[in-house]
mmCIF file of C-alpha atoms in Angstrom:
data_model
loop_
_atom_site.group_PDB
_atom_site.id
_atom_site.type_symbol
_atom_site.label_atom_id
_atom_site.label_comp_id
_atom_site.label_asym_id
_atom_site.label_seq_id
_atom_site.Cartn_x
_atom_site.Cartn_y
_atom_site.Cartn_z
ATOM 1 C CA MET A 1 -14.793 -7.606 -2.121
ATOM 2 C CA ALA A 2 -14.400 -8.625 -5.773
ATOM 3 C CA ASP A 3 -17.091 -10.873 -7.219
ATOM 4 C CA SER A 4 -18.426 -12.120 -10.557
ATOM 5 C CA ILE A 5 -20.076 -8.763 -11.319
ATOM 6 C CA ASN A 6 -17.283 -6.375 -10.339
ATOM 7 C CA LYS A 7 -13.658 -7.491 -10.598
ATOM 8 C CA ASN A 8 -12.442 -4.697 -8.293
ATOM 9 C CA SER A 9 -12.063 -4.987 -4.556
ATOM 10 C CA VAL A 10 -12.589 -1.828 -2.472
ATOM 11 C CA GLY A 11 -11.518 -1.586 1.127
ATOM 12 C CA ASN A 12 -11.366 1.109 3.788
ATOM 13 C CA VAL A 13 -8.251 0.421 5.885
ATOM 14 C CA THR A 14 -6.999 2.095 9.059
ATOM 15 C CA PHE A 15 -3.373 1.501 10.059
ATOM 16 C CA GLU A 16 -2.402 2.233 13.677
ATOM 17 C CA PRO A 17 0.821 4.253 14.147
ATOM 18 C CA GLY A 18 3.780 2.176 12.958
ATOM 19 C CA ALA A 19 1.629 -0.491 11.283
ATOM 20 C CA ARG A 20 2.291 -1.419 7.666
ATOM 21 C CA SER A 21 1.545 -4.092 5.104
ATOM 22 C CA ASN A 22 4.056 -6.645 3.911
ATOM 23 C CA TRP A 23 5.699 -6.097 0.570
ATOM 24 C CA HIS A 24 3.142 -7.198 -2.020
ATOM 25 C CA MET A 25 2.057 -6.721 -5.621
ATOM 26 C CA HIS A 26 -1.159 -6.708 -7.602
ATOM 27 C CA PRO A 27 -1.381 -8.326 -11.073
ATOM 28 C CA SER A 28 -3.954 -5.679 -12.103
ATOM 29 C CA GLY A 29 -2.608 -2.747 -10.076
ATOM 30 C CA GLN A 30 -4.132 -0.789 -7.223
ATOM 31 C CA ILE A 31 -5.256 2.752 -6.420
ATOM 32 C CA LEU A 32 -4.839 4.174 -2.914
ATOM 33 C CA LEU A 33 -6.873 7.179 -1.744
ATOM 34 C CA ALA A 34 -5.507 8.741 1.453
ATOM 35 C CA THR A 35 -8.443 9.875 3.584
ATOM 36 C CA GLY A 36 -6.832 10.670 6.929
ATOM 37 C CA GLY A 37 -3.688 10.732 9.027
ATOM 38 C CA VAL A 38 -0.137 10.423 7.737
ATOM 39 C CA GLY A 39 1.159 7.362 5.921
ATOM 40 C CA TYR A 40 3.893 5.980 3.732
ATOM 41 C CA TYR A 41 4.016 4.281 0.330
ATOM 42 C CA GLN A 42 7.092 2.728 -1.233
ATOM 43 C CA GLU A 43 7.741 0.819 -4.431
ATOM 44 C CA LYS A 44 10.735 -1.511 -4.602
ATOM 45 C CA GLY A 45 13.707 0.500 -5.865
ATOM 46 C CA SER A 46 12.142 3.910 -5.147
ATOM 47 C CA PRO A 47 12.182 6.259 -2.150
ATOM 48 C CA LYS A 48 9.461 6.103 0.482
ATOM 49 C CA ARG A 49 6.692 8.681 -0.067
ATOM 50 C CA ILE A 50 4.730 10.488 2.639
ATOM 51 C CA LEU A 51 0.953 10.372 2.123
ATOM 52 C CA ARG A 52 -1.599 12.794 3.553
ATOM 53 C CA LYS A 53 -5.357 13.257 3.202
ATOM 54 C CA GLY A 54 -6.239 13.847 -0.451
ATOM 55 C CA ASP A 55 -3.181 12.088 -1.918
ATOM 56 C CA VAL A 56 -3.771 9.434 -4.586
ATOM 57 C CA VAL A 57 -1.325 6.684 -5.521
ATOM 58 C CA LYS A 58 -1.657 4.552 -8.642
ATOM 59 C CA CYS A 59 0.278 1.367 -7.879
ATOM 60 C CA PRO A 60 1.480 -0.205 -11.133
ATOM 61 C CA ALA A 61 0.715 -3.840 -11.884
ATOM 62 C CA ASN A 62 3.227 -6.403 -10.609
ATOM 63 C CA ILE A 63 5.470 -3.856 -8.839
ATOM 64 C CA PRO A 64 6.374 -4.837 -5.263
ATOM 65 C CA HIS A 65 5.321 -2.137 -2.793
ATOM 66 C CA TRP A 66 4.125 -1.559 0.747
ATOM 67 C CA HIS A 67 2.027 1.064 2.526
ATOM 68 C CA GLY A 68 1.088 1.920 6.084
ATOM 69 C CA ALA A 69 1.017 4.533 8.840
ATOM 70 C CA SER A 70 3.780 6.848 9.928
ATOM 71 C CA ALA A 71 5.415 6.058 13.272
ATOM 72 C CA GLU A 72 3.494 8.818 15.089
ATOM 73 C CA ASN A 73 0.107 8.905 13.323
ATOM 74 C CA GLU A 74 -2.596 6.525 12.188
ATOM 75 C CA PHE A 75 -3.273 6.403 8.447
ATOM 76 C CA VAL A 76 -6.610 5.826 6.738
ATOM 77 C CA GLN A 77 -6.879 4.781 3.100
ATOM 78 C CA ILE A 78 -9.350 3.476 0.582
ATOM 79 C CA ALA A 79 -7.728 0.776 -1.548
ATOM 80 C CA ILE A 80 -9.187 -0.081 -4.947
ATOM 81 C CA THR A 81 -7.603 -3.273 -6.222
ATOM 82 C CA GLY A 82 -8.099 -4.840 -9.643
ATOM 83 C CA ARG A 83 -8.642 -8.608 -9.440
ATOM 84 C CA GLU A 84 -9.250 -9.527 -13.082
ATOM 85 C CA LYS A 85 -5.678 -10.866 -13.499
ATOM 86 C CA GLY A 86 -5.494 -12.641 -10.168
ATOM 87 C CA PRO A 87 -5.212 -11.999 -6.443
ATOM 88 C CA THR A 88 -2.677 -9.969 -4.509
ATOM 89 C CA LYS A 89 0.692 -11.707 -4.169
ATOM 90 C CA TRP A 90 2.005 -11.270 -0.626
ATOM 91 C CA LEU A 91 5.780 -11.110 -0.121
ATOM 92 C CA LYS A 92 8.145 -10.673 2.841
ATOM 93 C CA PRO A 93 7.514 -8.340 5.789
ATOM 94 C CA VAL A 94 8.840 -4.790 5.641
ATOM 95 C CA THR A 95 11.811 -4.726 8.013
ATOM 96 C CA ASP A 96 12.096 -2.080 10.718
ATOM 97 C CA GLU A 97 15.100 -0.634 8.838
ATOM 98 C CA GLU A 98 13.180 -0.450 5.532
ATOM 99 C CA TYR A 99 10.280 1.207 7.347
ATOM 100 C CA ALA A 100 12.455 3.745 9.185
ATOM 101 C CA THR A 101 14.825 4.693 6.381
ATOM 102 C CA GLY A 102 12.882 4.004 3.215
ATOM 103 C CA ASN A 103 15.784 1.912 1.888
ATOM 104 C CA LYS A 104 14.707 -0.920 -0.328
#
């Protein structure tokens, strides 16, 4: 968790199969480190990407995106989120169609 000494938040997150975040954005960006399973990452206006162990995603500041597990596999990630320009801004849920097709 971010605090007065370190402005970054670091979290180890496990998504069950089919689980995903809402659309959201980070004023200071985010780095995702895939550590297990199979997952997805998508920025608004771009195709959905498949993530596997060892993949790294640098989420740009203030770009709406979502991430989560594939439909058949859990996904484990370490998320490093900058907090110096403010907290995460949570947006609408990812629809089942967006999740399945990768359409934004």
